[in-house]
Amino acid sequence: MAERTSEPDSFLEHRRLLFATAYRMLGTVTDAEDVLQDAWLKWNDTDRSTVRHPKAYLVRTVTNLALNRLTSAKATRENCVGPWLPEPLLTSPDFARETEVADSVSTAMLVVLETPSPVERAVFLLRSVFGYTHAEIAEALDRPEPAIRQIARRAKRHAQARRPRFDIDEVERDRVTARFMAACSGGDLNALMDLLAPDVTCWSDGGGVVTAARRPLYGPDHVARWVLGVLAKPIVTGFVLESVGINGELGALALIDGNPVAAFTYDIEGGRIRNLRFQVNPYKLKGLSCGIDGATRCGG
């Protein structure tokens, strides 16, 4: 892991990695920032002269704090009103070009990672995304290395089986996004239906706070009518749709007077949208002022 260092600002030096670890573990910016705050307090109270590898120590601390939080959060998510979707996060165009990294933070992948146990999720991320050895993970999670190897194999099989496999061509995604925003902005039902795959599915997360479908919606007609119906409600001056990088992919952001009110992410197959995720929970739109890759300010 990291080389020995006596620098007093190791936490700040590795903050980007620590936030990335916590966010991928938890799927929400708020929880990730809370974990970083707790990790900072622990780091601040630690006798740093006893810490040989600060980076390893900090990653271990963040991972375990996230594990504890994720374990308690699972019950809450299972009882939430309607589908649960990750909190969207702004990312820059450069971030999306790092395919392997971008895939690990995509909304679709974060949804996949909701299924394994918290420990399997942690092992998968540390091994497959951040490149830690089985021995390093075993030390971080305080588990035998043979057990970590077994968990890693199981988690990898799960991720490979359910990993989304869709078009990643940037030009195609730009074109589809432009058409999607034009159809939504103009309230063009036929144009939007033409853009949706025959087996399109739409999930929306309102968190019980704002209007959202409590079950997935299926089919172009049903999905298009529902989306346009929701967007037609805020009949106010200043409503716009913008294309932005969200979780490593180009998506669409709805704003009213410059404030985000909805975020769209989607999978594209054959030039059409197959899976559409519609985040309208106001408590989960806070991450849209943050960037995991430094695109914008996040948490200071």
Short mmCIF file of C-alpha atoms in Angstrom, two decimals:
data_model
loop_
_atom_site.label_atom_id
_atom_site.label_comp_id
_atom_site.label_asym_id
_atom_site.label_seq_id
_atom_site.Cartn_x
_atom_site.Cartn_y
_atom_site.Cartn_z
CA MET A 1 0.00 0.00 0.00
CA ALA A 2 1.22 3.55 0.61
CA GLU A 3 4.78 4.39 1.49
CA ARG A 4 5.60 5.51 5.02
CA THR A 5 4.97 9.24 5.40
CA SER A 6 5.04 11.69 8.25
CA GLU A 7 3.00 14.33 6.41
CA PRO A 8 0.25 15.73 8.67
CA ASP A 9 -2.20 16.18 5.78
CA SER A 10 -2.43 12.55 4.61
CA PHE A 11 -6.20 12.67 4.97
CA LEU A 12 -6.45 15.62 2.56
CA GLU A 13 -3.94 14.00 0.23
CA HIS A 14 -6.11 10.89 -0.10
CA ARG A 15 -9.50 12.54 0.28
CA ARG A 16 -10.52 11.97 -3.32
CA LEU A 17 -9.83 8.24 -3.01
CA LEU A 18 -11.61 8.08 0.35
CA PHE A 19 -14.70 9.83 -1.01
CA ALA A 20 -14.72 7.57 -4.09
CA THR A 21 -14.53 4.51 -1.83
CA ALA A 22 -17.33 5.68 0.45
CA TYR A 23 -19.59 6.80 -2.41
CA ARG A 24 -19.27 3.52 -4.30
CA MET A 25 -19.98 1.65 -1.08
CA LEU A 26 -23.02 3.68 -0.08
CA GLY A 27 -24.45 5.17 -3.27
CA THR A 28 -25.20 8.52 -1.67
CA VAL A 29 -23.12 11.67 -1.38
CA THR A 30 -24.57 12.60 2.01
CA ASP A 31 -23.65 9.27 3.59
CA ALA A 32 -20.23 9.32 1.95
CA GLU A 33 -19.51 12.77 3.37
CA ASP A 34 -20.72 11.64 6.81
CA VAL A 35 -18.33 8.68 6.66
CA LEU A 36 -15.46 10.96 5.70
CA GLN A 37 -16.28 13.23 8.61
CA ASP A 38 -16.22 10.27 11.01
CA ALA A 39 -12.99 9.01 9.45
CA TRP A 40 -11.41 12.44 9.87
CA LEU A 41 -12.34 12.49 13.56
CA LYS A 42 -10.78 9.06 14.03
CA TRP A 43 -7.68 10.14 12.12
CA ASN A 44 -7.43 13.32 14.15
CA ASP A 45 -7.52 11.30 17.39
CA THR A 46 -4.95 8.78 16.18
CA ASP A 47 -1.32 8.80 17.23
CA ARG A 48 0.03 9.13 13.68
CA SER A 49 3.50 8.11 14.72
CA THR A 50 2.09 4.59 15.09
CA VAL A 51 0.58 4.56 11.57
CA ARG A 52 3.11 3.18 9.14
CA HIS A 53 0.91 3.37 6.04
CA PRO A 54 -1.57 6.27 6.29
CA LYS A 55 -3.31 5.51 2.99
CA ALA A 56 -3.95 1.90 3.99
CA TYR A 57 -5.11 2.97 7.43
CA LEU A 58 -7.51 5.57 6.04
CA VAL A 59 -8.98 3.27 3.37
CA ARG A 60 -9.50 0.60 6.02
CA THR A 61 -11.20 3.12 8.31
CA VAL A 62 -13.50 4.45 5.59
CA THR A 63 -14.37 0.97 4.35
CA ASN A 64 -15.35 -0.28 7.78
CA LEU A 65 -17.33 2.85 8.61
CA ALA A 66 -19.14 2.49 5.29
CA LEU A 67 -19.80 -1.19 5.98
CA ASN A 68 -21.43 -0.36 9.29
CA ARG A 69 -23.56 2.34 7.71
CA LEU A 70 -24.51 0.20 4.71
CA THR A 71 -25.58 -2.71 6.91
CA SER A 72 -28.01 -0.50 8.83
CA ALA A 73 -29.12 1.31 5.65
CA LYS A 74 -30.20 -1.86 3.84
CA ALA A 75 -33.28 -2.29 6.02
CA THR A 76 -34.24 1.34 5.44
CA ARG A 77 -33.85 0.99 1.67
CA GLU A 78 -35.96 -2.16 1.60
CA ASN A 79 -38.77 -0.28 3.32
CA CYS A 80 -38.53 2.90 1.25
CA VAL A 81 -41.51 4.17 -0.75
CA GLY A 82 -41.07 2.96 -4.33
CA PRO A 83 -37.77 2.04 -6.02
CA TRP A 84 -34.47 3.04 -4.44
CA LEU A 85 -31.95 4.68 -6.78
CA PRO A 86 -28.42 5.92 -6.00
CA GLU A 87 -27.79 9.59 -5.47
CA PRO A 88 -26.59 11.12 -8.77
CA LEU A 89 -23.15 12.67 -8.94
CA LEU A 90 -21.70 15.10 -11.47
CA THR A 91 -18.67 13.87 -13.40
CA SER A 92 -16.58 15.51 -16.08
CA PRO A 93 -16.24 14.29 -19.71
CA ASP A 94 -12.68 13.13 -18.98
CA PHE A 95 -13.98 10.86 -16.23
CA ALA A 96 -16.30 9.07 -18.68
CA ARG A 97 -13.36 8.18 -20.93
CA GLU A 98 -11.82 6.07 -18.17
CA THR A 99 -14.20 3.22 -19.01
CA GLU A 100 -13.35 0.88 -16.16
CA VAL A 101 -13.54 3.60 -13.51
CA ALA A 102 -16.67 5.18 -14.98
CA ASP A 103 -18.44 1.81 -15.13
CA SER A 104 -17.88 1.25 -11.42
CA VAL A 105 -19.71 4.46 -10.53
CA SER A 106 -22.44 4.28 -13.18
CA THR A 107 -25.98 4.35 -11.84
CA ALA A 108 -26.67 0.95 -13.36
CA MET A 109 -23.64 -0.60 -11.64
CA LEU A 110 -24.47 0.98 -8.29
CA VAL A 111 -27.93 -0.59 -8.56
CA VAL A 112 -26.32 -3.98 -9.27
CA LEU A 113 -24.12 -3.58 -6.20
CA GLU A 114 -27.21 -3.17 -4.01
CA THR A 115 -27.88 -6.92 -4.29
CA PRO A 116 -24.73 -8.48 -2.75
CA SER A 117 -24.10 -8.34 0.98
CA PRO A 118 -22.26 -5.26 2.27
CA VAL A 119 -19.07 -7.31 2.73
CA GLU A 120 -19.25 -8.67 -0.83
CA ARG A 121 -19.74 -5.14 -2.10
CA ALA A 122 -16.70 -3.92 -0.17
CA VAL A 123 -14.50 -6.78 -1.37
CA PHE A 124 -15.59 -6.34 -5.00
CA LEU A 125 -14.85 -2.62 -4.96
CA LEU A 126 -11.51 -2.89 -3.19
CA ARG A 127 -10.35 -5.71 -5.45
CA SER A 128 -11.86 -4.96 -8.88
CA VAL A 129 -12.03 -1.16 -8.79
CA PHE A 130 -9.18 -0.03 -6.56
CA GLY A 131 -6.82 -2.94 -7.23
CA TYR A 132 -6.04 -4.01 -3.67
CA THR A 133 -4.59 -7.48 -3.13
CA HIS A 134 -6.51 -10.16 -1.28
CA ALA A 135 -4.03 -9.86 1.58
CA GLU A 136 -4.56 -6.10 1.84
CA ILE A 137 -8.34 -6.54 1.81
CA ALA A 138 -8.12 -9.26 4.45
CA GLU A 139 -6.15 -6.88 6.65
CA ALA A 140 -8.57 -4.02 6.02
CA LEU A 141 -11.65 -6.09 6.85
CA ASP A 142 -9.98 -8.19 9.55
CA ARG A 143 -10.86 -11.49 7.87
CA PRO A 144 -8.79 -14.51 6.79
CA GLU A 145 -7.31 -14.18 3.32
CA PRO A 146 -8.83 -17.49 2.05
CA ALA A 147 -12.28 -16.16 3.04
CA ILE A 148 -11.62 -12.92 1.17
CA ARG A 149 -10.61 -14.85 -1.95
CA GLN A 150 -13.85 -16.81 -1.81
CA ILE A 151 -15.93 -13.68 -1.27
CA ALA A 152 -14.10 -11.93 -4.13
CA ARG A 153 -14.88 -14.79 -6.55
CA ARG A 154 -18.53 -14.83 -5.53
CA ALA A 155 -18.89 -11.06 -5.80
CA LYS A 156 -17.16 -10.98 -9.19
CA ARG A 157 -19.46 -13.70 -10.57
CA HIS A 158 -22.48 -11.77 -9.36
CA ALA A 159 -21.28 -8.50 -10.89
CA GLN A 160 -20.41 -10.14 -14.22
CA ALA A 161 -23.78 -11.87 -14.41
CA ARG A 162 -25.74 -8.68 -13.77
CA ARG A 163 -23.34 -6.06 -15.13
CA PRO A 164 -25.16 -3.90 -17.69
CA ARG A 165 -23.84 -4.31 -21.23
CA PHE A 166 -25.00 -1.48 -23.43
CA ASP A 167 -23.68 0.92 -26.06
CA ILE A 168 -20.95 3.24 -24.80
CA ASP A 169 -20.36 5.15 -28.02
CA GLU A 170 -20.09 8.81 -27.01
CA VAL A 171 -21.37 10.17 -30.34
CA GLU A 172 -24.44 7.93 -30.16
CA ARG A 173 -25.07 8.91 -26.56
CA ASP A 174 -24.80 12.62 -27.46
CA ARG A 175 -27.35 12.13 -30.24
CA VAL A 176 -29.80 10.18 -28.09
CA THR A 177 -29.48 12.67 -25.24
CA ALA A 178 -30.17 15.60 -27.55
CA ARG A 179 -33.26 13.87 -28.93
CA PHE A 180 -34.43 12.95 -25.44
CA MET A 181 -34.16 16.52 -24.17
CA ALA A 182 -35.86 17.94 -27.26
CA ALA A 183 -38.79 15.53 -26.91
CA CYS A 184 -39.16 16.21 -23.19
CA SER A 185 -38.81 19.99 -23.51
CA GLY A 186 -41.32 20.12 -26.34
CA GLY A 187 -43.74 17.66 -24.76
CA ASP A 188 -43.53 15.57 -27.97
CA LEU A 189 -45.07 12.21 -27.04
CA ASN A 190 -44.44 10.53 -30.40
CA ALA A 191 -40.80 11.65 -30.56
CA LEU A 192 -40.18 10.36 -27.04
CA MET A 193 -41.90 7.03 -27.75
CA ASP A 194 -39.76 6.58 -30.87
CA LEU A 195 -36.67 7.03 -28.73
CA LEU A 196 -37.62 4.34 -26.22
CA ALA A 197 -36.88 0.65 -26.77
CA PRO A 198 -39.91 -1.68 -27.04
CA ASP A 199 -38.97 -3.27 -23.70
CA VAL A 200 -38.04 -0.01 -21.95
CA THR A 201 -38.29 0.07 -18.16
CA CYS A 202 -38.42 3.22 -16.06
CA TRP A 203 -37.63 3.50 -12.36
CA SER A 204 -38.27 6.68 -10.39
CA ASP A 205 -37.18 7.58 -6.88
CA GLY A 206 -39.20 10.26 -5.15
CA GLY A 207 -38.36 9.05 -1.66
CA GLY A 208 -41.99 9.53 -0.66
CA VAL A 209 -41.37 13.27 -0.85
CA VAL A 210 -42.37 14.15 -4.42
CA THR A 211 -44.38 12.49 -7.20
CA ALA A 212 -42.83 9.24 -8.41
CA ALA A 213 -44.07 5.84 -9.58
CA ARG A 214 -44.04 3.32 -6.76
CA ARG A 215 -43.39 0.47 -9.19
CA PRO A 216 -41.30 0.21 -12.36
CA LEU A 217 -43.04 1.36 -15.54
CA TYR A 218 -42.87 -0.73 -18.73
CA GLY A 219 -43.31 -0.01 -22.42
CA PRO A 220 -42.78 3.13 -24.55
CA ASP A 221 -46.34 4.43 -24.28
CA HIS A 222 -46.62 4.09 -20.51
CA VAL A 223 -43.11 5.42 -19.82
CA ALA A 224 -43.34 8.36 -22.25
CA ARG A 225 -46.74 9.50 -20.98
CA TRP A 226 -45.63 9.29 -17.36
CA VAL A 227 -42.36 11.19 -17.92
CA LEU A 228 -44.03 13.97 -19.88
CA GLY A 229 -46.82 14.13 -17.31
CA VAL A 230 -44.33 14.65 -14.50
CA LEU A 231 -42.34 17.26 -16.43
CA ALA A 232 -45.50 19.11 -17.40
CA LYS A 233 -46.38 19.80 -13.76
CA PRO A 234 -43.76 22.46 -12.99
CA ILE A 235 -45.27 25.05 -15.34
CA VAL A 236 -43.01 27.86 -14.22
CA THR A 237 -40.60 30.25 -15.78
CA GLY A 238 -37.03 29.05 -15.79
CA PHE A 239 -37.63 25.31 -16.37
CA VAL A 240 -34.84 23.91 -18.56
CA LEU A 241 -33.20 20.62 -19.42
CA GLU A 242 -29.43 20.38 -19.70
CA SER A 243 -27.12 17.57 -20.77
CA VAL A 244 -24.53 16.86 -18.07
CA GLY A 245 -22.14 14.11 -17.05
CA ILE A 246 -23.82 12.05 -14.33
CA ASN A 247 -22.05 9.08 -12.76
CA GLY A 248 -19.59 8.77 -15.62
CA GLU A 249 -22.15 8.98 -18.42
CA LEU A 250 -23.94 11.74 -20.30
CA GLY A 251 -27.39 12.25 -18.83
CA ALA A 252 -30.02 14.95 -18.52
CA LEU A 253 -30.66 17.35 -15.67
CA ALA A 254 -33.92 19.27 -15.16
CA LEU A 255 -33.61 22.64 -13.46
CA ILE A 256 -36.01 25.31 -12.27
CA ASP A 257 -34.40 28.71 -11.86
CA GLY A 258 -31.02 26.98 -11.91
CA ASN A 259 -31.86 24.49 -9.15
CA PRO A 260 -31.85 20.74 -9.97
CA VAL A 261 -35.27 19.10 -9.62
CA ALA A 262 -34.69 15.84 -11.53
CA ALA A 263 -31.86 13.80 -12.98
CA PHE A 264 -32.15 11.28 -15.82
CA THR A 265 -29.68 8.45 -16.40
CA TYR A 266 -30.24 5.68 -18.90
CA ASP A 267 -28.80 2.73 -20.79
CA ILE A 268 -28.73 2.86 -24.58
CA GLU A 269 -29.05 -0.16 -26.84
CA GLY A 270 -29.34 0.04 -30.61
CA GLY A 271 -29.80 3.81 -30.52
CA ARG A 272 -32.72 3.64 -28.10
CA ILE A 273 -33.17 4.04 -24.36
CA ARG A 274 -33.81 0.71 -22.71
CA ASN A 275 -33.47 1.44 -18.99
CA LEU A 276 -34.44 4.89 -17.74
CA ARG A 277 -33.78 6.02 -14.18
CA PHE A 278 -35.52 9.16 -12.97
CA GLN A 279 -34.20 10.65 -9.71
CA VAL A 280 -36.53 13.28 -8.27
CA ASN A 281 -35.94 12.82 -4.54
CA PRO A 282 -34.86 16.34 -3.47
CA TYR A 283 -32.66 14.91 -0.72
CA LYS A 284 -30.70 12.97 -3.35
CA LEU A 285 -30.12 15.90 -5.67
CA LYS A 286 -27.57 17.51 -3.36
CA GLY A 287 -24.79 15.51 -5.01
CA LEU A 288 -25.35 17.43 -8.19
CA SER A 289 -23.24 20.21 -6.73
CA CYS A 290 -20.41 17.73 -6.15
CA GLY A 291 -17.99 15.86 -8.36
CA ILE A 292 -16.25 12.59 -7.56
CA ASP A 293 -13.50 13.44 -10.03
CA GLY A 294 -12.96 17.05 -9.06
CA ALA A 295 -15.27 18.39 -11.76
CA THR A 296 -16.88 20.61 -9.18
CA ARG A 297 -16.53 21.41 -5.53
CA CYS A 298 -17.58 18.63 -3.19
CA GLY A 299 -17.43 18.93 0.55
CA GLY A 300 -14.60 21.43 0.67
#
